[in-house]
Amino acid sequence: DQQVKQNSPSLSVQEGRISILNCDYTNSMFDYFLWYKKYPAEGPTFLISISSIKDKNEDGRFTVFLNKSAKHLSLHIVPSQPGDSAVYFCAASAGSIPGGKLIFGQGTELSVKP
Amino acid sequence: GAGVSQSPRYKVAKRGQDVALRCDPISGHVSLFWYQQALGQGPEFLTYFQNEAQLDKSGLPSDRFFAERPEGSVSTLKIQRTQQEDSAVYLCASSLVGGMGEKLFFGSGTQLSVL
């Protein structure tokens, strides 16, 4: 039972344009969402997060939008840069889960072409 | 240390061998997690420690998997009688207190290949 889903395995975008990565979840108990970025042969690194009490969080070129009614979130990167090419994971946690354990999606590989 | 350190970086095991994977979390981090990442998939939760206490081991796939953190810092994930389906990257992560929404800091992982 995949509680966090990223239905697009890959995305290719031109440098300077917007990248939109999508994530859907099924568990309504999730109340915190995070995006992680992963380069080959490295561990995931934290990018940006959002609490369920908000619908938007922005950090520089990165913005995360949360639509609770649709159980959907998205990560917008604008403008996209070649260095953004990586695998992006959406993750969720719930206050009812001890320790803040994260449930991850399958990932979307973003390729930003110069 | 500056970050989460995992060793070995790569491990090749023959089917049936026992392996031990080590994780050094960020100094002072109370919470420690182990995740398994199969090729093309996202990390899947294995187990969680708060200090030396293993509070959640619901993700361990079988009783061949065992994790410990005896002094509340370094942790070892042991896999007995390895099988080919155990081939994956094993990621360790730590966080300061383990609160909801708190970001996890990941190591680079141990890539295990079982032949």
mmCIF file of C-alpha atoms in Angstrom:
data_model
loop_
_atom_site.group_PDB
_atom_site.id
_atom_site.type_symbol
_atom_site.label_atom_id
_atom_site.label_comp_id
_atom_site.label_asym_id
_atom_site.label_seq_id
_atom_site.Cartn_x
_atom_site.Cartn_y
_atom_site.Cartn_z
ATOM 1 C CA ASP A 1 0.000 0.000 0.000
ATOM 2 C CA GLN A 2 1.837 3.063 -1.315
ATOM 3 C CA GLN A 3 0.783 5.916 0.951
ATOM 4 C CA VAL A 4 2.884 8.510 -0.873
ATOM 5 C CA LYS A 5 2.939 8.396 -4.660
ATOM 6 C CA GLN A 6 4.970 10.184 -7.266
ATOM 7 C CA ASN A 7 3.444 9.076 -10.530
ATOM 8 C CA SER A 8 6.009 10.623 -12.861
ATOM 9 C CA PRO A 9 9.284 8.680 -12.792
ATOM 10 C CA SER A 10 11.033 11.361 -14.835
ATOM 11 C CA LEU A 11 10.736 14.944 -16.003
ATOM 12 C CA SER A 12 12.796 16.888 -18.515
ATOM 13 C CA VAL A 13 12.812 20.684 -18.509
ATOM 14 C CA GLN A 14 14.726 23.398 -20.334
ATOM 15 C CA GLU A 15 17.062 25.593 -18.297
ATOM 16 C CA GLY A 16 15.310 28.757 -17.138
ATOM 17 C CA ARG A 17 11.830 27.251 -17.321
ATOM 18 C CA ILE A 18 9.652 26.061 -14.463
ATOM 19 C CA SER A 19 9.878 22.501 -13.126
ATOM 20 C CA ILE A 20 6.762 21.111 -11.448
ATOM 21 C CA LEU A 21 7.037 17.876 -9.508
ATOM 22 C CA ASN A 22 3.880 16.272 -8.173
ATOM 23 C CA CYS A 23 3.079 14.065 -5.213
ATOM 24 C CA ASP A 24 -0.141 12.463 -3.992
ATOM 25 C CA TYR A 25 -0.857 10.869 -0.648
ATOM 26 C CA THR A 26 -3.609 8.686 0.728
ATOM 27 C CA ASN A 27 -3.271 8.933 4.506
ATOM 28 C CA SER A 28 -5.264 11.870 5.852
ATOM 29 C CA MET A 29 -3.297 11.656 9.116
ATOM 30 C CA PHE A 30 -0.202 13.057 7.417
ATOM 31 C CA ASP A 31 0.391 16.567 8.657
ATOM 32 C CA TYR A 32 3.906 17.409 7.555
ATOM 33 C CA PHE A 33 5.450 17.069 4.119
ATOM 34 C CA LEU A 34 9.038 17.348 3.001
ATOM 35 C CA TRP A 35 10.925 17.285 -0.277
ATOM 36 C CA TYR A 36 14.333 15.712 -0.532
ATOM 37 C CA LYS A 37 16.820 15.888 -3.373
ATOM 38 C CA LYS A 38 19.220 13.080 -4.182
ATOM 39 C CA TYR A 39 22.291 13.064 -6.378
ATOM 40 C CA PRO A 40 23.799 9.729 -7.518
ATOM 41 C CA ALA A 41 25.879 7.943 -4.881
ATOM 42 C CA GLU A 42 24.793 10.404 -2.181
ATOM 43 C CA GLY A 43 22.130 10.296 0.475
ATOM 44 C CA PRO A 44 18.965 12.393 0.149
ATOM 45 C CA THR A 45 19.287 15.984 1.337
ATOM 46 C CA PHE A 46 16.462 18.096 2.693
ATOM 47 C CA LEU A 47 15.100 20.751 0.361
ATOM 48 C CA ILE A 48 11.895 22.274 1.680
ATOM 49 C CA SER A 49 8.935 21.350 3.868
ATOM 50 C CA ILE A 50 5.364 22.378 4.574
ATOM 51 C CA SER A 51 3.009 21.906 7.474
ATOM 52 C CA SER A 52 -0.590 20.933 6.828
ATOM 53 C CA ILE A 53 -1.772 24.205 8.346
ATOM 54 C CA LYS A 54 -0.277 26.043 5.365
ATOM 55 C CA ASP A 55 -0.951 25.796 1.667
ATOM 56 C CA LYS A 56 2.287 27.305 0.420
ATOM 57 C CA ASN A 57 5.898 27.599 1.500
ATOM 58 C CA GLU A 58 8.578 29.374 -0.449
ATOM 59 C CA ASP A 59 12.364 29.279 -0.203
ATOM 60 C CA GLY A 60 14.230 31.058 -2.964
ATOM 61 C CA ARG A 61 13.616 29.287 -6.252
ATOM 62 C CA PHE A 62 11.667 26.503 -4.547
ATOM 63 C CA THR A 63 7.982 26.650 -3.640
ATOM 64 C CA VAL A 64 5.857 23.842 -2.280
ATOM 65 C CA PHE A 65 2.069 23.932 -2.612
ATOM 66 C CA LEU A 66 -0.268 21.772 -0.565
ATOM 67 C CA ASN A 67 -3.871 20.973 -1.483
ATOM 68 C CA LYS A 68 -5.241 19.043 1.490
ATOM 69 C CA SER A 69 -8.659 18.384 0.014
ATOM 70 C CA ALA A 70 -7.057 16.741 -3.007
ATOM 71 C CA LYS A 71 -4.288 15.139 -0.913
ATOM 72 C CA HIS A 72 -1.811 16.562 -3.374
ATOM 73 C CA LEU A 73 1.360 18.570 -3.152
ATOM 74 C CA SER A 74 3.708 19.955 -5.724
ATOM 75 C CA LEU A 75 7.206 21.374 -5.826
ATOM 76 C CA HIS A 76 7.880 24.261 -8.184
ATOM 77 C CA ILE A 77 11.407 25.191 -9.169
ATOM 78 C CA VAL A 78 11.783 28.431 -11.046
ATOM 79 C CA PRO A 79 13.964 29.150 -12.831
ATOM 80 C CA SER A 80 15.319 25.631 -13.275
ATOM 81 C CA GLN A 81 19.081 25.233 -13.467
ATOM 82 C CA PRO A 82 21.213 22.312 -14.718
ATOM 83 C CA GLY A 83 22.451 21.771 -11.140
ATOM 84 C CA ASP A 84 18.879 20.969 -10.157
ATOM 85 C CA SER A 85 19.133 17.707 -12.112
ATOM 86 C CA ALA A 86 18.628 15.010 -9.474
ATOM 87 C CA VAL A 87 16.006 12.633 -8.115
ATOM 88 C CA TYR A 88 13.378 14.365 -5.983
ATOM 89 C CA PHE A 89 11.527 12.521 -3.260
ATOM 90 C CA CYS A 90 8.340 13.608 -1.595
ATOM 91 C CA ALA A 91 7.980 12.446 2.023
ATOM 92 C CA ALA A 92 5.262 12.675 4.661
ATOM 93 C CA SER A 93 4.995 12.280 8.392
ATOM 94 C CA ALA A 94 2.254 12.303 10.990
ATOM 95 C CA GLY A 95 2.225 13.427 14.580
ATOM 96 C CA SER A 96 0.771 10.061 15.480
ATOM 97 C CA ILE A 97 3.891 8.302 14.197
ATOM 98 C CA PRO A 98 6.596 8.212 16.881
ATOM 99 C CA GLY A 99 9.890 9.840 16.101
ATOM 100 C CA GLY A 100 8.797 11.674 13.006
ATOM 101 C CA LYS A 101 9.305 8.674 10.724
ATOM 102 C CA LEU A 102 9.075 9.713 7.086
ATOM 103 C CA ILE A 103 7.153 7.824 4.408
ATOM 104 C CA PHE A 104 8.696 8.402 0.982
ATOM 105 C CA GLY A 105 7.369 8.376 -2.554
ATOM 106 C CA GLN A 106 9.138 6.560 -5.371
ATOM 107 C CA GLY A 107 10.927 9.651 -6.632
ATOM 108 C CA THR A 108 10.952 11.725 -9.813
ATOM 109 C CA GLU A 109 14.159 12.128 -11.776
ATOM 110 C CA LEU A 110 14.470 15.706 -12.982
ATOM 111 C CA SER A 111 16.721 16.532 -15.892
ATOM 112 C CA VAL A 112 17.341 20.211 -16.640
ATOM 113 C CA LYS A 113 18.839 20.699 -20.067
ATOM 114 C CA PRO A 114 21.045 23.715 -20.874
ATOM 115 C CA GLY B 1 31.003 14.587 13.165
ATOM 116 C CA ALA B 2 30.006 16.921 10.371
ATOM 117 C CA GLY B 3 27.462 14.539 8.896
ATOM 118 C CA VAL B 4 26.078 11.034 9.045
ATOM 119 C CA SER B 5 28.771 8.536 8.179
ATOM 120 C CA GLN B 6 28.102 5.021 6.919
ATOM 121 C CA SER B 7 30.492 2.147 6.297
ATOM 122 C CA PRO B 8 31.278 0.244 4.263
ATOM 123 C CA ARG B 9 30.314 2.234 1.213
ATOM 124 C CA TYR B 10 29.916 -0.949 -0.842
ATOM 125 C CA LYS B 11 29.486 -4.520 0.300
ATOM 126 C CA VAL B 12 29.373 -7.632 -1.841
ATOM 127 C CA ALA B 13 28.172 -10.759 -0.087
ATOM 128 C CA LYS B 14 27.594 -14.312 -1.175
ATOM 129 C CA ARG B 15 24.117 -15.601 -0.571
ATOM 130 C CA GLY B 16 23.913 -17.003 2.942
ATOM 131 C CA GLN B 17 26.625 -14.754 4.376
ATOM 132 C CA ASP B 18 26.013 -12.466 7.339
ATOM 133 C CA VAL B 19 26.724 -8.745 6.932
ATOM 134 C CA ALA B 20 26.999 -5.812 9.331
ATOM 135 C CA LEU B 21 26.470 -2.221 8.259
ATOM 136 C CA ARG B 22 27.598 0.655 10.439
ATOM 137 C CA CYS B 23 26.142 4.118 10.952
ATOM 138 C CA ASP B 24 27.717 7.048 12.811
ATOM 139 C CA PRO B 25 25.002 9.683 13.283
ATOM 140 C CA ILE B 26 25.566 13.381 13.770
ATOM 141 C CA SER B 27 26.922 13.932 17.259
ATOM 142 C CA GLY B 28 24.162 14.708 19.720
ATOM 143 C CA HIS B 29 21.335 13.473 17.528
ATOM 144 C CA VAL B 30 18.871 11.499 19.578
ATOM 145 C CA SER B 31 16.941 9.818 16.792
ATOM 146 C CA LEU B 32 18.352 7.356 14.286
ATOM 147 C CA PHE B 33 16.579 5.683 11.394
ATOM 148 C CA TRP B 34 17.457 2.922 8.964
ATOM 149 C CA TYR B 35 15.926 2.863 5.498
ATOM 150 C CA GLN B 36 16.228 0.418 2.603
ATOM 151 C CA GLN B 37 16.196 1.762 -0.944
ATOM 152 C CA ALA B 38 15.737 -0.655 -3.808
ATOM 153 C CA LEU B 39 16.757 0.376 -7.316
ATOM 154 C CA GLY B 40 14.324 2.913 -8.761
ATOM 155 C CA GLN B 41 12.310 3.163 -5.545
ATOM 156 C CA GLY B 42 12.093 5.561 -2.665
ATOM 157 C CA PRO B 43 13.607 4.824 0.744
ATOM 158 C CA GLU B 44 11.511 2.426 2.809
ATOM 159 C CA PHE B 45 11.521 2.598 6.584
ATOM 160 C CA LEU B 46 13.156 -0.272 8.449
ATOM 161 C CA THR B 47 13.603 0.769 12.070
ATOM 162 C CA TYR B 48 13.916 3.710 14.458
ATOM 163 C CA PHE B 49 15.903 4.364 17.635
ATOM 164 C CA GLN B 50 15.559 7.048 20.224
ATOM 165 C CA ASN B 51 18.879 7.000 22.008
ATOM 166 C CA GLU B 52 19.540 3.314 22.662
ATOM 167 C CA ALA B 53 15.886 2.294 22.628
ATOM 168 C CA GLN B 54 14.533 0.697 19.470
ATOM 169 C CA LEU B 55 11.039 2.175 19.418
ATOM 170 C CA ASP B 56 9.852 0.946 16.047
ATOM 171 C CA LYS B 57 11.047 -2.051 14.073
ATOM 172 C CA SER B 58 7.909 -2.539 12.048
ATOM 173 C CA GLY B 59 9.726 -2.145 8.726
ATOM 174 C CA LEU B 60 12.260 -4.926 9.200
ATOM 175 C CA PRO B 61 11.364 -7.412 6.434
ATOM 176 C CA SER B 62 12.211 -10.595 8.322
ATOM 177 C CA ASP B 63 13.835 -11.903 11.472
ATOM 178 C CA ARG B 64 17.095 -12.077 9.524
ATOM 179 C CA PHE B 65 17.339 -8.312 10.002
ATOM 180 C CA PHE B 66 18.537 -6.997 13.339
ATOM 181 C CA ALA B 67 19.571 -3.496 14.399
ATOM 182 C CA GLU B 68 21.155 -2.176 17.546
ATOM 183 C CA ARG B 69 22.381 1.078 19.031
ATOM 184 C CA PRO B 70 23.750 -0.015 22.399
ATOM 185 C CA GLU B 71 25.184 3.293 23.611
ATOM 186 C CA GLY B 72 22.792 5.618 21.881
ATOM 187 C CA SER B 73 25.233 6.772 19.220
ATOM 188 C CA VAL B 74 26.679 4.356 16.638
ATOM 189 C CA SER B 75 24.220 1.872 15.181
ATOM 190 C CA THR B 76 24.706 -1.417 13.374
ATOM 191 C CA LEU B 77 22.278 -3.080 11.009
ATOM 192 C CA LYS B 78 22.941 -6.799 10.734
ATOM 193 C CA ILE B 79 21.518 -9.061 8.078
ATOM 194 C CA GLN B 80 21.878 -12.781 8.609
ATOM 195 C CA ARG B 81 21.899 -15.399 5.847
ATOM 196 C CA THR B 82 21.669 -12.759 3.122
ATOM 197 C CA GLN B 83 19.395 -13.384 0.152
ATOM 198 C CA GLN B 84 19.454 -11.824 -3.313
ATOM 199 C CA GLU B 85 16.354 -9.794 -2.514
ATOM 200 C CA ASP B 86 18.347 -8.039 0.234
ATOM 201 C CA SER B 87 20.391 -6.265 -2.465
ATOM 202 C CA ALA B 88 19.689 -2.550 -2.007
ATOM 203 C CA VAL B 89 21.140 0.661 -0.668
ATOM 204 C CA TYR B 90 20.819 0.876 3.103
ATOM 205 C CA LEU B 91 20.482 4.450 4.306
ATOM 206 C CA CYS B 92 20.950 5.693 7.819
ATOM 207 C CA ALA B 93 19.511 9.019 8.958
ATOM 208 C CA SER B 94 19.548 10.961 12.186
ATOM 209 C CA SER B 95 17.647 13.870 13.641
ATOM 210 C CA LEU B 96 18.111 16.021 16.695
ATOM 211 C CA VAL B 97 15.065 15.029 18.726
ATOM 212 C CA GLY B 98 12.785 13.054 16.410
ATOM 213 C CA GLY B 99 9.925 15.505 16.399
ATOM 214 C CA MET B 100 7.136 15.583 13.857
ATOM 215 C CA GLY B 101 8.233 17.226 10.641
ATOM 216 C CA GLU B 102 11.825 17.418 11.765
ATOM 217 C CA LYS B 103 14.160 16.950 8.854
ATOM 218 C CA LEU B 104 16.335 13.890 8.724
ATOM 219 C CA PHE B 105 20.006 14.026 7.807
ATOM 220 C CA PHE B 106 21.019 11.078 5.670
ATOM 221 C CA GLY B 107 24.309 9.326 5.146
ATOM 222 C CA SER B 108 25.491 8.300 1.682
ATOM 223 C CA GLY B 109 24.358 4.750 2.265
ATOM 224 C CA THR B 110 25.831 1.277 1.983
ATOM 225 C CA GLN B 111 25.193 -0.435 -1.324
ATOM 226 C CA LEU B 112 24.746 -4.137 -0.644
ATOM 227 C CA SER B 113 24.955 -6.631 -3.488
ATOM 228 C CA VAL B 114 24.149 -10.248 -2.717
ATOM 229 C CA LEU B 115 25.385 -12.690 -5.336
#
